[in-house]
Structure formats: structure tokens, C-alpha cells
Coordinates of C-alpha atoms in Angstrom, one line a residue:
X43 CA 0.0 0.0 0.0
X44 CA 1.0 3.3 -1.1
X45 CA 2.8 5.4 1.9
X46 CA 1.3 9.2 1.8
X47 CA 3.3 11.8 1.7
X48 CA 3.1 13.6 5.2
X49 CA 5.1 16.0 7.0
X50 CA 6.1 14.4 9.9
X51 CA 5.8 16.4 13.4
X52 CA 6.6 14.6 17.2
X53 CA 4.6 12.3 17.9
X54 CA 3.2 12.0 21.7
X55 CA 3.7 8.8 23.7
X56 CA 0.5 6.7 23.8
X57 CA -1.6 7.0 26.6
X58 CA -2.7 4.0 28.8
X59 CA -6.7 3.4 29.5
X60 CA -6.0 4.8 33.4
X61 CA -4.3 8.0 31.7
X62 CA -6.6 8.9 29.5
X63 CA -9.5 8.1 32.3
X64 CA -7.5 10.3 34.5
X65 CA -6.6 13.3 32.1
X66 CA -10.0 13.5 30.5
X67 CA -11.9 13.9 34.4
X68 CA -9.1 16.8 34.7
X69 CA -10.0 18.1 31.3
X70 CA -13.7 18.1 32.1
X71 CA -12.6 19.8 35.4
X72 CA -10.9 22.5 34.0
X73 CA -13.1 23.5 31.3
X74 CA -16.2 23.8 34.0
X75 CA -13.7 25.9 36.2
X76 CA -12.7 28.4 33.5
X77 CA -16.1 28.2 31.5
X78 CA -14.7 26.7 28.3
X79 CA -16.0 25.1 25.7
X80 CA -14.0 22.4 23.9
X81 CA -15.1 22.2 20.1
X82 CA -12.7 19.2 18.6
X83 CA -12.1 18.3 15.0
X84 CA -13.6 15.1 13.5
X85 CA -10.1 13.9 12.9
X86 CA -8.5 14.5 16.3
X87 CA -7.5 11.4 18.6
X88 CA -10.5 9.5 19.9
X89 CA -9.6 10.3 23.6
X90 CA -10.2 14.4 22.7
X91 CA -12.9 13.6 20.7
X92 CA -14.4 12.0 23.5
X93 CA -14.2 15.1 25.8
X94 CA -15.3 17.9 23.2
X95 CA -18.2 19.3 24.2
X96 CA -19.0 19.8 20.1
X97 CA -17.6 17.4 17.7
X98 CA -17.9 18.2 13.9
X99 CA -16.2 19.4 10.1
X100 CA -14.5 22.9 10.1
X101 CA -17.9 24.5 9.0
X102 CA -19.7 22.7 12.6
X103 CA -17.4 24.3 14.8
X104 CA -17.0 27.8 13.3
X105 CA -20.7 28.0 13.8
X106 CA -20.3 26.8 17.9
X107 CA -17.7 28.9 17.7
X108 CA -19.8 31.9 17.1
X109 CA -22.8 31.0 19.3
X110 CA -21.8 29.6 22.3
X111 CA -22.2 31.5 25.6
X112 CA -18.9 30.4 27.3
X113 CA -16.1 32.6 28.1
X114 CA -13.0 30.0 26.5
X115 CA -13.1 28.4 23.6
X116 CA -10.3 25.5 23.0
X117 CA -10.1 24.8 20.0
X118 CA -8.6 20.9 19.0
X119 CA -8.1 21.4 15.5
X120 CA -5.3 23.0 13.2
X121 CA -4.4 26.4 13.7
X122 CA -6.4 28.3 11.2
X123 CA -9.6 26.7 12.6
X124 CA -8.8 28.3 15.7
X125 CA -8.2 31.5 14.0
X126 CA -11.8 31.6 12.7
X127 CA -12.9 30.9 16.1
X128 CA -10.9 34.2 17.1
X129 CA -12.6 36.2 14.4
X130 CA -16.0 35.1 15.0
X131 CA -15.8 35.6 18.7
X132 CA -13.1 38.4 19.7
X133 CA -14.7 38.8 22.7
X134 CA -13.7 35.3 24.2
X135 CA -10.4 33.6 24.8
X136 CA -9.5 31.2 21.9
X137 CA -7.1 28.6 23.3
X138 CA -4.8 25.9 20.7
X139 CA -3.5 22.8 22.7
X140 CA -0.6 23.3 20.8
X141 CA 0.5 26.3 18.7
X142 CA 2.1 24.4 15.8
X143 CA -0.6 22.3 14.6
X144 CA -0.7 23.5 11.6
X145 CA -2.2 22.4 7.6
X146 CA -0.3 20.7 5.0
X147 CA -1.8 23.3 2.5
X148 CA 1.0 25.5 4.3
X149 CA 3.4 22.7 4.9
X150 CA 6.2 24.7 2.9
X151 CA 5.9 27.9 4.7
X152 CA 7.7 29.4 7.5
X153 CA 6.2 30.0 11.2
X154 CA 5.2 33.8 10.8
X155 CA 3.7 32.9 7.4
X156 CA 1.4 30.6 9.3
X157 CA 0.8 33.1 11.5
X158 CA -0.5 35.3 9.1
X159 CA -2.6 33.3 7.4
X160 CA -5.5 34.9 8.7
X161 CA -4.6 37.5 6.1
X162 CA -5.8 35.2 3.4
X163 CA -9.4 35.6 4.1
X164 CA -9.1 39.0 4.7
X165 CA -8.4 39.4 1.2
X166 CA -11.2 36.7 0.6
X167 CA -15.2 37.4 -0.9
X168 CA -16.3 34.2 0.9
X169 CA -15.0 31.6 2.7
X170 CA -16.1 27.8 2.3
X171 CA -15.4 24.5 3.5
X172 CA -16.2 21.3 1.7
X173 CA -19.7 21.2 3.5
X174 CA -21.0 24.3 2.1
X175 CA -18.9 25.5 -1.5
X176 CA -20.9 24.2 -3.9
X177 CA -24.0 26.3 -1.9
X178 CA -21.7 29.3 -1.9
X179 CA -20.6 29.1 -5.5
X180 CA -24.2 28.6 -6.5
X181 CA -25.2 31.6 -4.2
X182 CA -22.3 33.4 -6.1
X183 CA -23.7 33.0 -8.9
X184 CA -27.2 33.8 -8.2
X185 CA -26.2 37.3 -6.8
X186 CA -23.6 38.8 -8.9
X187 CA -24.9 36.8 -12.1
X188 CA -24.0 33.6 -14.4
X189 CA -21.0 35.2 -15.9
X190 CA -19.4 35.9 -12.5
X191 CA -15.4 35.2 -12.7
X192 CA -14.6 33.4 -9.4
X193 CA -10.7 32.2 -8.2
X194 CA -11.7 29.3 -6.0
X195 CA -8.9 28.3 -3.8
X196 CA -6.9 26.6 -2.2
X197 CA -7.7 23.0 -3.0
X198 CA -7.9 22.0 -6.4
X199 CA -9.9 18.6 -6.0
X200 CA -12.6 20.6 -4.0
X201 CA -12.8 23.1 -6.9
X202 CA -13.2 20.5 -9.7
X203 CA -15.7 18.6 -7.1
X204 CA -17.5 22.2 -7.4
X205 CA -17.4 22.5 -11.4
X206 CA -18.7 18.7 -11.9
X207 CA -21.9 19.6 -9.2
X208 CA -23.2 22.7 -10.8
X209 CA -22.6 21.8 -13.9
X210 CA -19.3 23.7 -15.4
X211 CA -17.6 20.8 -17.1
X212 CA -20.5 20.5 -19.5
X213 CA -20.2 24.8 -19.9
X214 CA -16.2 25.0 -21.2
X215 CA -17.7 29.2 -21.8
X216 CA -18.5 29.7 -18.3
X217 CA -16.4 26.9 -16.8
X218 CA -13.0 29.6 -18.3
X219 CA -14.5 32.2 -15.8
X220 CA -14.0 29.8 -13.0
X221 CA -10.4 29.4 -11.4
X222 CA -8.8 26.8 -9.4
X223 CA -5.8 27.6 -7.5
X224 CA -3.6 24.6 -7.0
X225 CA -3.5 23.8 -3.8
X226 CA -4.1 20.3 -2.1
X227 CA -3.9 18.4 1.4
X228 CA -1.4 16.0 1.5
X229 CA -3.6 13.9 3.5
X230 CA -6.7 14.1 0.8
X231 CA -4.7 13.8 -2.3
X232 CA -2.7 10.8 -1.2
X233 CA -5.8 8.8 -1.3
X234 CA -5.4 7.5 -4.7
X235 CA -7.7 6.2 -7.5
X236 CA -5.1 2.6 -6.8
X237 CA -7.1 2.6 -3.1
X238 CA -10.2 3.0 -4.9
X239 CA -9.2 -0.1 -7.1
X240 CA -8.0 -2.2 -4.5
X241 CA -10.9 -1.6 -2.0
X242 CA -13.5 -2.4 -4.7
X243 CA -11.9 -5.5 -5.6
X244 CA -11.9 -6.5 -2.0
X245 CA -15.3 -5.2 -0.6
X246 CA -17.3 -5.3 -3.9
X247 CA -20.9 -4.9 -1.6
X248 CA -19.6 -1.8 -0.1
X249 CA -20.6 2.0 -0.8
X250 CA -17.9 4.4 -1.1
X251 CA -17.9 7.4 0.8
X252 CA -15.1 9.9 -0.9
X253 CA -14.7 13.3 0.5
X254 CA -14.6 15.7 -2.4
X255 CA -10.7 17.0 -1.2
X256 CA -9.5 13.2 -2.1
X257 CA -7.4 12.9 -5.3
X258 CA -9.1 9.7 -6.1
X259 CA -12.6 11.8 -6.3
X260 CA -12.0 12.2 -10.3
X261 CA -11.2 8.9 -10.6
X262 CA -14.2 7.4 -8.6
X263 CA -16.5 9.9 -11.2
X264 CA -15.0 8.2 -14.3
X265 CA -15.8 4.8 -12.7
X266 CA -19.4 6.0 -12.5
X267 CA -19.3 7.8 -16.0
X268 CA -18.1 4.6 -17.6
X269 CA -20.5 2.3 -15.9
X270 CA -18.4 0.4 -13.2
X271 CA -20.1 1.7 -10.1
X272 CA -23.1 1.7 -9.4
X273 CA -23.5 6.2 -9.1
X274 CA -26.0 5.1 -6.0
X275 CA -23.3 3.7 -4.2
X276 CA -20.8 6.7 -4.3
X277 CA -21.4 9.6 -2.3
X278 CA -19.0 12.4 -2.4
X279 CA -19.4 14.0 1.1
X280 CA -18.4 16.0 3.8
X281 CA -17.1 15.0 7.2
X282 CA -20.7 16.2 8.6
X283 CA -22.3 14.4 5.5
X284 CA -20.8 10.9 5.8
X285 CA -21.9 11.0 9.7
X286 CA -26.2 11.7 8.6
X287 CA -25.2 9.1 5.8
X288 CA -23.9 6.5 8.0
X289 CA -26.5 7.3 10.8
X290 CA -29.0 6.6 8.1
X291 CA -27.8 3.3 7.4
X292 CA -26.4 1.9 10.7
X293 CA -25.9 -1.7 9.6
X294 CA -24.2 -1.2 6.1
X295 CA -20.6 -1.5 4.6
X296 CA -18.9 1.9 3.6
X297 CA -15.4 2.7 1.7
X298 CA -14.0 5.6 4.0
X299 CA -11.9 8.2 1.6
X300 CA -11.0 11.0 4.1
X301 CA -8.7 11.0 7.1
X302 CA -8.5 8.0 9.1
X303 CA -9.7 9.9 12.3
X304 CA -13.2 10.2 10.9
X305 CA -13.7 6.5 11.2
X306 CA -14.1 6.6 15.0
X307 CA -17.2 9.0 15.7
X308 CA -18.9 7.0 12.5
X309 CA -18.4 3.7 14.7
X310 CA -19.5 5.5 17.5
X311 CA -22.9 6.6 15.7
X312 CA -23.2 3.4 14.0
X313 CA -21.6 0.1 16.0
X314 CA -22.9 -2.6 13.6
X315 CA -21.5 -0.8 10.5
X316 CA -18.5 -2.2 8.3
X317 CA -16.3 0.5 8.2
X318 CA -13.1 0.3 5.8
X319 CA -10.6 2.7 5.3
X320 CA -9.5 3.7 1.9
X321 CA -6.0 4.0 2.9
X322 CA -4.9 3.1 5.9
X323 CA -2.2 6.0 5.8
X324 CA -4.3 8.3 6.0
X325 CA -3.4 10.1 9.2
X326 CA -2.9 14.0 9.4
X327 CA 0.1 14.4 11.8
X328 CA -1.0 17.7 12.8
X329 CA -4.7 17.1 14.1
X330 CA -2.8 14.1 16.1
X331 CA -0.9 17.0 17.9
X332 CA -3.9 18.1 20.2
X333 CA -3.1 15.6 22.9
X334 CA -4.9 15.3 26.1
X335 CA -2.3 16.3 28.3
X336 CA -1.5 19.5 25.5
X337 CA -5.6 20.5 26.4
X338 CA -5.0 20.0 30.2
X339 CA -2.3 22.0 30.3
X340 CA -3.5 25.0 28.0
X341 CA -6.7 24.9 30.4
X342 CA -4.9 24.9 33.6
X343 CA -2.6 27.5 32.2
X344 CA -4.6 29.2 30.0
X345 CA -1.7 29.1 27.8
X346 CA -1.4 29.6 23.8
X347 CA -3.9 31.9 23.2
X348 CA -4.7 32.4 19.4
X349 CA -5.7 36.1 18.4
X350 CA -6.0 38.5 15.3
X351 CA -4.7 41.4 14.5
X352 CA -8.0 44.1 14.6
X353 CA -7.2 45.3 11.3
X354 CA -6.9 41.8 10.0
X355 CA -9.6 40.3 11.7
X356 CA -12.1 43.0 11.1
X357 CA -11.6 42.4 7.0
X358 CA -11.8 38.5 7.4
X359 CA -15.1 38.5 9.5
X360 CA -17.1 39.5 6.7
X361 CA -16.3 36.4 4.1
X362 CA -16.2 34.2 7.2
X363 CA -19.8 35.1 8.4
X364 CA -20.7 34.4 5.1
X365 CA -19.4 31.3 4.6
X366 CA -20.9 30.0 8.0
X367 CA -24.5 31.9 7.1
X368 CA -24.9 29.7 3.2
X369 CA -25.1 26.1 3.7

């Protein structure tokens, strides 16, 4: 089986049962103590996942993140998540277990580049996340007209997952006014049409559930084009749309493209359900950085505090509240 392509960071020792009993009662401690709310990532550790007061895809949490009432938010997730929490709610604390989980979109770039990336979507119309850009492209559209040019960025197999839904690879005309930048996750586009291959050979009953940033997602759409899967039993979705999916079909067999992580809160909705991973490589270092002992200790310390410039942050709100309004 093909090895991804990942950046590497430090990898925390593995906690025993006891530990992770142990650290999770402090966690749960803590966050009552200094009125936090812990908003976790789909593809963080199960032992974080299992303290988050709200589990969910990017677009979930930036919405808790803007409603809730409490006073702290920490934030397991990768660091521009957490930014987005900061923009939506500069009134509250916005903690990051630890400051260099990152994204392999920016694996190339130095630390105060990362730092600044909150500058992107100041320069940004609207923001998206795989659970809502088609909606915002085909609200786009119906506001500023057909014709609109759009630079959709930064991952390229989201933004040909966007052309094939509304319809822009049968439009070459309009499809010229719509640009993808090329960007990818390392995690995503290491899935490859091979694991696609190998997994329907081996589970040939199973549905496939691809998330649209997968670089085997325009191989899996051939496969349906040409007649060799069944289109009912390939779903491109979202983190948040393979959970209703599963949830709606408790006892089934399912072809998991996306990052390994997701796998546990689907077994967790559905317990009876065959779930197979697509690759089983598929692991993004930098979500598995948000430890339990990291969240303790930025609770208890209240320690690596993620903020915005004003300036910065008063420019980004706009296309964020946007993005988390459409969808």
C-alpha cells in the first residue's frame, strides 16, 4: 500500500486506559472551572474527541464557535480553525492545545507565514469548507450573475468537485471564468484512484464514501461515467455528511476516503456498521498533535492563546460570516 506523503511532526507517547480516564476527568474539570468550551475536530484522537463538548467538520465548529455563551473556547483542530474561532468571537479567549498544529496546504511555509494566514481571508469574498462550496458558489452565482469570474482556492480537487456539481464541465464558456488555484492536502490527495481499485476488488458490496478534497474523487467519477459503479453507491461528502449518511444506514458497509480519524465517531454513531478505510495512511500528523495532556495544560494555564490582529480580523469577518450563514 502506497505510503502518503506527510510532513512528519513529534509524535506524543500513547496513553494507557488509566491515563486517558485520569486526564479526561481533569479536562472536564478544567473547562467547567474556567467556563470553556471544547469544540474538537472530526479527525483528532478519539480520547479528545471524546471530551469535546462539540464534535464536527470545520464549517460545525465555526458555527459553535460563534454561538456559544462560554467565556473560552479551546479549540482541538489545526491552527487556522482556531483563528476563525478568534474572528467570530473576539470577545472570548480562543485557546490551541498546541500552537504548531498547523495544515499541509502551508506545509512549505515558515512560522510567521502561518501566523499570518488569517490575512488570506481578509483578502477573501467568501469563505467555504467542503460542506458548504458548492452552496456558496451557487449563491455566487445567483447574486452577482451567471457570468461571474470566481478564483476558487486553495484545494484544487474541491474546486473540480464544485465545477462537476453545478454543472461547469458541461459549460467549457462559463467553466473559463472559473479558477482553481492549485493547492491540495497531503492527507486528501494521497488517497489515490489505486485505493479506490484495491478496496472495490476486495469489498465489492460496499458503498464508497469519498470526501470531495480526495485525489481519487475524479477517478471514482469516471468509474461511475463509464458504468463500473453503481452512481448510488458513491457519495461524495463531507465529514458532517458521511456521519447523517452512516447514521442513516447503521448496519451497512462503507469505503471511507478521508482521514482515518473520521472512522471513530462513525463507529460510534453506528456500531454494527463495516467501516473500511480507503487508505490506511491516511493520518494528518497535525490534528494528532492536540493531545490530552496539551488540552489540560493549556486549560490549567490558559496558555497559547490564538488572536488576530484588529485590522486583519475585522476584514476576514465578513467572508467568514458568510461562509458559516450559506449552507
Amino acid at each position: 500500500m502506497q505510503e502518503l506523503p506527510t510532513i512528519q511532526p513529534t509524535s506524543a507517547p500513547e496513553l494507557t486506559s488509566e491515563q486517558i480516564a485520569e486526564i479526561s476527568e481533569e479536562v472536564r474539570a478544567l473547562a467547567e472551572q474556567r467556563n470553556a468550551v471544547i469544540l474538537a475536530h472530526n479527525y483528532e484522537l478519539p480520547e479528545i474527541q471524546d471530551v469535546a463538548h462539540y464534535l464536527g467538520d470545520s464549517l460545525g465548529l465555526s458555527r459553535q464557535a460563534a454561538e456559544t455563551g462560554a467565556e473560552v473556547i479551546a479549540f482541538c483542530g489545526v491552527h487556522f480553525m482556531a483563528e476563525t474561532a478568534s474572528i467570530l468571537s473576539p470577545q472570548k479567549t480562543v485557546l490551541i492545545p498546541d500552537l504548531d498544529a498547523g495544515c499541509s496546504l502551508a506545509d512549505s511555509i515558515d512560522a510567521d507565514q502561518l501566523r499570518a494566514s488569517a490575512e488570506v481571508k481578509a483578502e477573501t469574498d467568501y469563505c467555504v469548507t467542503s460542506s458548504n462550496a458548492v452552496d456558496v458558489v451557487r449563491h455566487i452565482w445567483q447574486e452577482h450573475g451567471p457570468d461571474q469570474e470566481i478564483l476558487f482556492g486553495p484545494d484544487m480537487w474541491l474546486g473540480a468537485f464544485v465545477e462537476r456539481e453545478t454543472g461547469l464541465v458541461e459549460e467549457p464558456e462559463r467553466r473559463g471564468r472559473f479558477h482553481i488555484w492549485d493547492g491540495e492536502c497531503h492527507v486528501h490527495a494521497g488517497i489515490k484512484p489505486l485505493d479506490i481499485a484495491r478496496t472495490r476488488e476486495e469489498h465489492p458490496n460496499a458503498e464508497f464514501l469519498i470526501h470531495p478534497e480526495c485525489g481519487c474523487s475524479t477517478q471514482a467519477m469516471e468509474y461511475v461515467a463509464a458504468g463500473d459503479i453503481d452512481p448510488e453507491g458513491v457519495h461524495m461528502l463531507s465529514t458532517s455528511g458521511m456521519q447523517k449518511h452512516v447514521e442513516a444506514n447503521p448496519e451497512g458497509e462503507f469505503v471511507v476516503a478521508t482521514e482515518n480519524g473520521m472512522l471513530y465517531p462513525l463507529q460510534q454513531a453506528a456500531p454494527r456498521a463495516n467501516l473500511i478505510e480507503a487508505n490506511r495512511m491516511a493520518t494528518c500528523k497535525y490534528m494528532k498533535m492536540i493531545t490530552l495532556p496539551k488540552l489540560r495544560d493549556s486549560l490549567q494555564e490558559m496558555k497559547f492563546e490564538v488572536s488576530v490582529p484588529p485590522e486583519i480580523a475585522n476584514r476576514a469577518r465578513i467572508p467568514i460570516e458568510r461562509m458559516v450563514a450559506i449552507g
